[in-house]
DNA sequence: CCTGTCATGTAAGAAGTTACATGATTCA
DNA sequence: TGAATCATGTAACTTCTTACATGACAGG
């Protein structure tokens, strides 16, 4: 069983998302999941059982507080709120960990109102560089195989990369422009 | 420890990729990993330890055969080849399991030479429908929030979806056209 | 009457990551 | 002298998925 370190605050993506949603206000595990599915669900959606496993852990780590609401016809509700330490932890995740995928960057954008705008801009700029670097890499591969009787299917997947990277860069640049205003 | 069922053949993505690469010819775990990283590495790359864990499992399931090559200055080489059952297993994965993400679809494209072209076309067409459905969903969300003082950052992530889906659809349609010729 | 919503979780196991361990050879 | 390549793996741990378990109430 994982114990979240109190000071070091290395959050997993799922923990960060849970805290990010809790930053909006008090929620039960049930509501939290609904909310996640309706917002960042296409990017990140943990299994129900995992959310229920994570929430008590957040409490143990001092990142969230729990309050029980008695109910008669249903199981008691466990309502969770963010503590100041919890807020610091999400912020630190948003600002200081580099996203491991583009989807994770999207999560950071989604929860960006929790951090100074400059922090988001920095994340976006770094991501932009990464996409451009990948594009360069793909172009180098393309140059390498052009002429040779390369695999047709391999080329198709490569082409997706060659189209996806500019699409991402464009999106990032527009976001940067709008956010800088 | 997982045991791969012999007949049911439910492969994980990592197993499928390993078998897909082995279909190109005999390889050691070491070479396999290099090959994966140099080809589908941006889409899928298992940890070294995981590959080494999977390979004996494939042998146990009768999907691969192992041959040991003695070496003096280095650890002995374990060379793996695909068995007919292994080939059937990858094919079945390519044809009959629905991809859980777009990246997984890309893997199926990459290894598509192992199956009849019609199988790939079917996968691509299904994926096209899915991207269009997601696009419709995103547009509905957009209509819903337009006018309202929605979250700025939420809108940014939504917009990425609104741009990504057409990019994917375009790629799919071009691939379909080229492969139908 | 049956499906869906509300509301919580447990149990079992698979899948995956990170770090550790070894050790010769080659090339800059 | 130090890093990279070749070549295998184990150990410890975390994460995640799937299935199970319960049970009232509302709406078509």
Coordinates of C-alpha atoms (C1' of nucleotides) in Angstrom, one line a residue:
Chain A
X1 CA 0.0 0.0 0.0
X2 CA 1.3 3.4 -1.1
X3 CA 1.6 6.2 1.4
X4 CA 1.7 9.6 0.1
X5 CA 4.7 11.5 1.5
X6 CA 3.6 14.6 3.3
X7 CA 6.3 17.0 2.3
X8 CA 7.8 15.5 -0.9
X9 CA 4.3 15.5 -2.5
X10 CA 4.8 13.3 -5.5
X11 CA 1.3 12.9 -6.8
X12 CA 0.2 10.4 -9.4
X13 CA -2.0 11.7 -12.2
X14 CA -5.1 10.2 -10.7
X15 CA -4.4 11.8 -7.3
X16 CA -3.7 15.1 -9.0
X17 CA -7.0 15.0 -10.9
X18 CA -8.9 14.1 -7.8
X19 CA -7.4 17.0 -5.9
X20 CA -8.0 19.3 -8.9
X21 CA -11.7 18.5 -8.9
X22 CA -11.9 18.8 -5.1
X23 CA -10.5 22.3 -5.5
X24 CA -13.9 23.3 -7.0
X25 CA -15.6 22.4 -3.8
X26 CA -16.7 19.6 -1.4
X27 CA -17.6 16.3 -3.2
X28 CA -18.3 12.6 -2.5
X29 CA -16.4 10.0 -4.3
X30 CA -19.5 9.3 -6.4
X31 CA -19.9 12.9 -7.4
X32 CA -16.2 13.2 -8.0
X33 CA -16.2 10.4 -10.5
X34 CA -19.3 11.8 -12.3
X35 CA -17.5 15.2 -12.5
X36 CA -14.3 13.7 -13.8
X37 CA -16.2 11.7 -16.5
X38 CA -18.1 14.8 -17.6
X39 CA -15.1 17.0 -17.8
X40 CA -11.7 15.4 -18.4
X41 CA -13.2 12.0 -18.9
X42 CA -11.9 11.7 -22.5
X43 CA -8.4 12.4 -21.2
X44 CA -8.3 10.7 -17.9
X45 CA -10.8 8.4 -16.2
X46 CA -9.8 6.2 -13.3
X47 CA -11.8 3.1 -12.4
X48 CA -14.4 3.6 -9.6
X49 CA -12.6 1.3 -7.3
X50 CA -9.4 3.3 -7.8
X51 CA -11.0 6.6 -6.8
X52 CA -12.4 5.0 -3.7
X53 CA -9.0 3.7 -2.9
X54 CA -7.3 7.0 -3.4
X55 CA -9.6 9.2 -1.4
X56 CA -8.8 7.9 2.1
X57 CA -5.1 8.0 1.1
X58 CA -5.4 11.7 0.4
X59 CA -7.0 12.1 3.9
X60 CA -4.2 10.2 5.5
X61 CA -1.6 12.4 3.8
X62 CA -3.4 15.5 5.0
X63 CA -4.3 16.7 1.6
X64 CA -8.0 16.3 2.0
X65 CA -10.5 16.3 4.9
X66 CA -13.5 13.9 5.2
X67 CA -16.9 14.5 6.6
X68 CA -19.6 11.8 6.9
X69 CA -23.2 12.6 6.1
X70 CA -25.7 10.1 7.5
X71 CA -28.2 8.7 5.1
X72 CA -31.0 6.2 5.8
X73 CA -31.9 4.6 2.5
X74 CA -28.3 4.6 1.1
X75 CA -24.8 4.1 2.4
X76 CA -23.5 7.1 4.3
X77 CA -22.0 9.8 2.1
X78 CA -18.3 10.6 2.5
X79 CA -17.7 14.2 1.6
X80 CA -14.2 15.3 0.8
X81 CA -12.7 18.8 0.8
X82 CA -9.2 20.1 0.0
X83 CA -6.9 21.2 2.8
X84 CA -4.4 24.0 2.3
X85 CA -1.7 21.3 2.0
X86 CA -3.8 19.6 -0.6
X87 CA -4.0 22.8 -2.6
X88 CA -0.3 23.3 -2.4
X89 CA 0.2 19.7 -3.6
X90 CA -1.9 20.2 -6.7
X91 CA -0.3 23.5 -7.4
X92 CA 3.1 21.9 -7.1
X93 CA 2.1 19.1 -9.4
X94 CA 0.7 21.6 -12.0
X95 CA 3.8 23.8 -11.9
X96 CA 6.7 21.5 -11.3
X97 CA 6.2 18.1 -12.8
X98 CA 6.7 17.7 -16.5
X99 CA 3.9 16.0 -18.2
X100 CA 4.6 12.5 -19.5
X101 CA 2.2 12.8 -22.4
X102 CA 0.2 15.4 -24.3
X103 CA -2.9 14.2 -22.5
X104 CA -1.3 15.1 -19.2
X105 CA -0.5 18.5 -20.5
X106 CA -4.2 18.9 -21.3
X107 CA -5.0 18.0 -17.7
X108 CA -2.7 20.8 -16.5
X109 CA -4.4 23.2 -18.8
X110 CA -7.8 22.1 -17.5
X111 CA -6.8 22.8 -13.9
X112 CA -4.7 25.8 -14.7
X113 CA -6.8 28.3 -12.8
X114 CA -5.1 27.0 -9.6
X115 CA -1.7 28.4 -10.6
X116 CA -0.3 31.7 -11.9
X117 CA -0.7 32.1 -15.6
X118 CA 3.0 32.3 -16.1
X119 CA 3.3 28.7 -14.8
X120 CA 0.9 27.5 -17.5
X121 CA 2.7 29.5 -20.2
X122 CA 5.9 27.9 -19.3
X123 CA 4.4 24.4 -19.5
X124 CA 2.9 25.3 -22.9
X125 CA 6.2 26.6 -24.2
X126 CA 8.1 23.5 -23.2
X127 CA 5.5 21.3 -24.8
X128 CA 5.7 23.3 -28.0
X129 CA 9.4 22.7 -28.1
X130 CA 8.9 19.0 -27.6
X131 CA 6.3 18.7 -30.3
X132 CA 8.6 20.5 -32.7
X133 CA 11.5 18.2 -31.8
X134 CA 9.4 15.2 -32.4
X135 CA 8.3 16.6 -35.8
X136 CA 11.9 17.1 -36.7
X137 CA 12.6 13.5 -35.7
X138 CA 9.8 12.2 -37.9
X139 CA 10.9 14.3 -40.8
X140 CA 14.4 12.8 -40.5
X141 CA 12.9 9.3 -40.5
X142 CA 10.9 10.3 -43.6
X143 CA 14.0 11.5 -45.4
X144 CA 15.8 8.3 -44.4
X145 CA 13.2 6.0 -45.9
X146 CA 12.2 8.0 -48.9
X147 CA 13.2 6.3 -52.1
X148 CA 13.7 3.0 -50.3
X149 CA 10.9 0.4 -50.6
X150 CA 9.8 1.1 -47.0
X151 CA 6.9 -0.6 -45.3
X152 CA 3.7 1.0 -46.5
X153 CA 2.1 0.6 -43.1
X154 CA 5.0 2.0 -41.3
X155 CA 4.8 5.1 -43.5
X156 CA 1.1 5.5 -42.7
X157 CA 1.8 5.7 -39.0
X158 CA 4.7 8.0 -39.6
X159 CA 2.5 10.3 -41.5
X160 CA 0.1 10.5 -38.7
X161 CA 2.9 11.8 -36.6
X162 CA 3.8 14.3 -39.3
X163 CA 0.3 15.6 -39.2
X164 CA -0.4 15.4 -35.5
X165 CA 2.6 17.5 -34.4
X166 CA 1.7 20.6 -36.4
X167 CA -1.9 20.3 -35.2
X168 CA -0.7 20.3 -31.6
X169 CA 1.8 23.1 -32.2
X170 CA -0.9 25.2 -33.8
X171 CA -3.2 24.7 -30.9
X172 CA -0.4 25.5 -28.4
X173 CA 0.5 28.7 -30.2
X174 CA -3.0 29.9 -30.4
X175 CA -3.4 29.2 -26.7
X176 CA -0.2 31.1 -25.9
X177 CA -1.3 34.1 -27.9
X178 CA -4.7 34.2 -26.2
X179 CA -3.3 33.7 -22.7
X180 CA -0.7 36.4 -23.2
X181 CA -3.2 39.1 -23.9
Chain B
X1 CA 1.6 -14.4 -12.5
X2 CA -0.4 -14.3 -15.6
X3 CA -0.8 -17.3 -17.8
X4 CA -1.7 -16.7 -21.4
X5 CA -4.7 -18.9 -22.3
X6 CA -3.8 -21.1 -25.3
X7 CA -7.0 -21.0 -27.2
X8 CA -8.8 -17.9 -26.0
X9 CA -5.7 -15.9 -26.9
X10 CA -6.5 -12.6 -25.2
X11 CA -3.3 -10.7 -25.7
X12 CA -2.3 -7.5 -23.9
X13 CA -1.0 -4.7 -26.0
X14 CA 2.6 -5.3 -25.0
X15 CA 2.3 -9.0 -25.9
X16 CA 0.8 -8.2 -29.2
X17 CA 3.6 -5.7 -30.0
X18 CA 6.2 -8.3 -29.1
X19 CA 4.6 -10.9 -31.3
X20 CA 4.2 -8.3 -34.1
X21 CA 7.9 -7.6 -34.1
X22 CA 8.8 -11.3 -33.8
X23 CA 6.8 -11.8 -37.0
X24 CA 9.6 -10.0 -38.8
X25 CA 12.0 -12.6 -37.8
X26 CA 14.0 -14.2 -34.9
X27 CA 15.1 -11.7 -32.2
X28 CA 16.6 -11.5 -28.8
X29 CA 14.8 -9.6 -26.0
X30 CA 17.5 -7.0 -26.3
X31 CA 17.0 -6.6 -30.1
X32 CA 13.3 -6.7 -29.8
X33 CA 13.4 -3.7 -27.4
X34 CA 15.7 -1.8 -29.7
X35 CA 13.4 -2.5 -32.6
X36 CA 10.3 -1.5 -30.7
X37 CA 11.9 1.8 -29.6
X38 CA 13.0 2.6 -33.2
X39 CA 9.7 1.9 -34.7
X40 CA 6.6 2.2 -32.6
X41 CA 8.5 3.7 -29.7
X42 CA 6.6 6.9 -29.7
X43 CA 3.3 5.0 -29.4
X44 CA 4.2 2.1 -27.2
X45 CA 7.3 1.3 -25.3
X46 CA 7.3 -1.2 -22.5
X47 CA 10.0 -1.2 -19.8
X48 CA 12.9 -3.5 -20.3
X49 CA 12.0 -5.6 -17.3
X50 CA 8.5 -6.1 -18.7
X51 CA 9.7 -7.4 -22.0
X52 CA 12.0 -9.9 -20.4
X53 CA 9.0 -11.0 -18.2
X54 CA 6.7 -11.4 -21.2
X55 CA 8.9 -13.4 -23.5
X56 CA 9.1 -16.6 -21.4
X57 CA 5.3 -16.3 -21.0
X58 CA 4.9 -16.3 -24.7
X59 CA 6.9 -19.5 -24.9
X60 CA 4.9 -21.1 -22.2
X61 CA 1.7 -20.3 -24.1
X62 CA 3.2 -21.9 -27.3
X63 CA 3.1 -18.5 -29.1
X64 CA 6.9 -18.3 -29.4
X65 CA 9.9 -20.7 -29.4
X66 CA 13.2 -20.0 -27.7
X67 CA 16.7 -20.9 -28.8
X68 CA 19.8 -20.3 -26.7
X69 CA 23.0 -19.1 -28.3
X70 CA 26.1 -19.5 -26.1
X71 CA 28.3 -16.5 -25.7
X72 CA 31.5 -16.2 -23.8
X73 CA 32.0 -12.6 -23.0
X74 CA 28.3 -11.8 -22.5
X75 CA 25.3 -13.5 -21.1
X76 CA 23.9 -16.2 -23.4
X77 CA 21.5 -14.9 -26.0
X78 CA 17.9 -16.0 -26.0
X79 CA 16.5 -15.9 -29.5
X80 CA 12.8 -16.0 -30.0
X81 CA 10.7 -16.9 -33.0
X82 CA 7.0 -16.9 -33.7
X83 CA 5.2 -20.2 -33.8
X84 CA 2.1 -20.7 -36.1
X85 CA -0.1 -20.3 -33.0
X86 CA 1.7 -17.1 -32.2
X87 CA 1.0 -15.8 -35.7
X88 CA -2.6 -16.7 -35.3
X89 CA -2.7 -14.9 -32.0
X90 CA -1.4 -11.6 -33.4
X91 CA -3.7 -11.8 -36.3
X92 CA -6.6 -12.4 -34.1
X93 CA -5.6 -9.4 -32.0
X94 CA -5.2 -7.2 -35.1
X95 CA -8.5 -8.2 -36.5
X96 CA -10.9 -8.9 -33.7
X97 CA -10.1 -6.7 -30.7
X98 CA -11.3 -3.1 -30.8
X99 CA -8.5 -0.7 -30.0
X100 CA -8.9 1.2 -26.7
X101 CA -7.2 4.3 -27.9
X102 CA -6.1 5.9 -31.1
X103 CA -2.5 4.9 -30.3
X104 CA -3.6 1.3 -30.3
X105 CA -5.2 1.8 -33.7
X106 CA -1.8 3.1 -34.9
X107 CA -0.2 -0.1 -33.6
X108 CA -2.7 -2.1 -35.7
X109 CA -1.9 -0.1 -38.7
X110 CA 1.8 -0.6 -38.1
X111 CA 1.5 -4.4 -38.0
X112 CA -1.2 -4.5 -40.7
X113 CA 0.8 -6.5 -43.2
X114 CA 0.0 -9.6 -41.0
X115 CA -3.7 -9.5 -41.9
X116 CA -5.9 -9.1 -45.0
X117 CA -6.3 -5.6 -46.1
X118 CA -10.0 -5.7 -45.5
X119 CA -9.4 -6.3 -41.8
X120 CA -7.5 -3.0 -41.6
X121 CA -10.0 -1.1 -43.6
X122 CA -12.7 -2.3 -41.2
X123 CA -10.7 -1.1 -38.2
X124 CA -10.1 2.3 -39.9
X125 CA -13.7 2.7 -40.7
X126 CA -14.8 2.0 -37.2
X127 CA -12.2 4.4 -35.8
X128 CA -13.5 7.1 -38.2
X129 CA -17.0 6.7 -36.9
X130 CA -15.7 7.0 -33.4
X131 CA -13.8 10.2 -34.0
X132 CA -16.8 11.7 -35.7
X133 CA -19.0 10.7 -32.8
X134 CA -16.5 12.3 -30.3
X135 CA -16.4 15.4 -32.5
X136 CA -20.2 15.7 -32.4
X137 CA -20.0 15.3 -28.6
X138 CA -17.5 18.1 -28.3
X139 CA -19.6 20.3 -30.5
X140 CA -22.6 19.7 -28.3
X141 CA -20.6 20.7 -25.3
X142 CA -19.4 23.8 -27.1
X143 CA -23.0 24.8 -27.9
X144 CA -24.0 24.2 -24.3
X145 CA -21.4 26.5 -22.8
X146 CA -21.4 29.2 -25.5
X147 CA -22.7 32.4 -24.1
X148 CA -22.3 31.2 -20.5
X149 CA -19.2 32.4 -18.6
X150 CA -17.5 29.0 -18.9
X151 CA -14.1 28.2 -17.7
X152 CA -11.5 29.6 -19.9
X153 CA -9.2 26.7 -19.5
X154 CA -11.9 24.1 -19.9
X155 CA -12.7 25.7 -23.2
X156 CA -9.0 25.5 -24.3
X157 CA -9.0 21.7 -23.7
X158 CA -12.3 21.4 -25.5
X159 CA -10.9 23.2 -28.4
X160 CA -8.0 20.8 -28.7
X161 CA -10.5 18.0 -29.0
X162 CA -12.4 20.1 -31.7
X163 CA -9.2 20.4 -33.7
X164 CA -7.8 16.9 -33.1
X165 CA -10.8 14.9 -34.2
X166 CA -10.8 16.4 -37.7
X167 CA -7.1 15.9 -38.0
X168 CA -7.5 12.2 -37.2
X169 CA -10.5 11.8 -39.5
X170 CA -8.6 13.4 -42.3
X171 CA -5.7 11.1 -41.8
X172 CA -8.0 8.1 -41.7
X173 CA -9.8 9.1 -44.8
X174 CA -6.6 9.6 -46.8
X175 CA -5.4 6.2 -45.6
X176 CA -8.6 4.6 -46.6
X177 CA -8.5 6.1 -50.0
X178 CA -4.9 5.0 -50.6
X179 CA -5.4 1.5 -49.3
X180 CA -8.6 1.0 -51.4
X181 CA -6.7 1.6 -54.6
Chain C
dC1 C1' -40.9 -5.4 -14.0
dC2 C1' -36.8 -3.8 -15.2
dT3 C1' -33.3 -0.4 -15.9
dG4 C1' -30.9 3.4 -14.0
dT5 C1' -29.4 6.4 -10.2
dC6 C1' -27.5 6.9 -5.8
dA7 C1' -23.6 5.3 -2.7
dT8 C1' -20.2 2.7 -0.9
dG9 C1' -16.6 -0.3 -1.0
dT10 C1' -13.6 -5.3 -1.1
dA11 C1' -10.8 -8.8 -3.3
dA12 C1' -7.9 -10.7 -6.6
dG13 C1' -4.8 -10.3 -9.9
dA14 C1' -2.6 -8.3 -14.0
dA15 C1' 0.4 -4.8 -15.8
dG16 C1' 3.7 -1.6 -15.4
dT17 C1' 7.7 1.3 -13.4
dT18 C1' 12.1 2.0 -11.1
dA19 C1' 16.0 0.6 -9.2
dC20 C1' 19.4 -2.9 -8.6
dA21 C1' 22.9 -6.4 -10.2
dT22 C1' 26.6 -8.1 -13.3
dG23 C1' 30.4 -7.7 -16.5
dA24 C1' 33.2 -7.6 -20.9
dT25 C1' 34.3 -4.6 -24.9
dT26 C1' 34.7 -0.7 -27.7
dC27 C1' 35.3 4.0 -28.9
dA28 C1' 36.2 8.8 -28.0
Chain D
dT1 C1' 39.0 7.4 -17.9
dG2 C1' 34.5 7.3 -18.8
dA3 C1' 30.4 6.4 -21.5
dA4 C1' 27.9 3.4 -24.6
dT5 C1' 26.8 -1.1 -26.4
dC6 C1' 25.7 -5.8 -25.7
dA7 C1' 22.8 -9.0 -22.8
dT8 C1' 20.3 -10.9 -19.2
dG9 C1' 17.4 -10.6 -15.5
dT10 C1' 15.3 -10.0 -10.2
dA11 C1' 12.9 -7.4 -6.5
dA12 C1' 9.9 -4.3 -4.7
dC13 C1' 6.4 -1.7 -5.4
dT14 C1' 2.5 1.0 -7.5
dT15 C1' -1.3 1.3 -10.4
dC16 C1' -5.1 -0.2 -12.6
dT17 C1' -8.8 -3.3 -14.1
dT18 C1' -12.5 -6.6 -13.4
dA19 C1' -15.6 -8.7 -10.9
dC20 C1' -18.2 -9.1 -6.8
dA21 C1' -21.4 -7.3 -3.0
dT22 C1' -25.4 -4.7 -1.1
dG23 C1' -29.7 -2.2 -1.4
dA24 C1' -33.4 1.4 -1.7
dC25 C1' -36.0 4.2 -4.8
dA26 C1' -37.7 6.4 -9.1
dG27 C1' -39.5 6.3 -13.8
dG28 C1' -41.1 4.3 -18.0

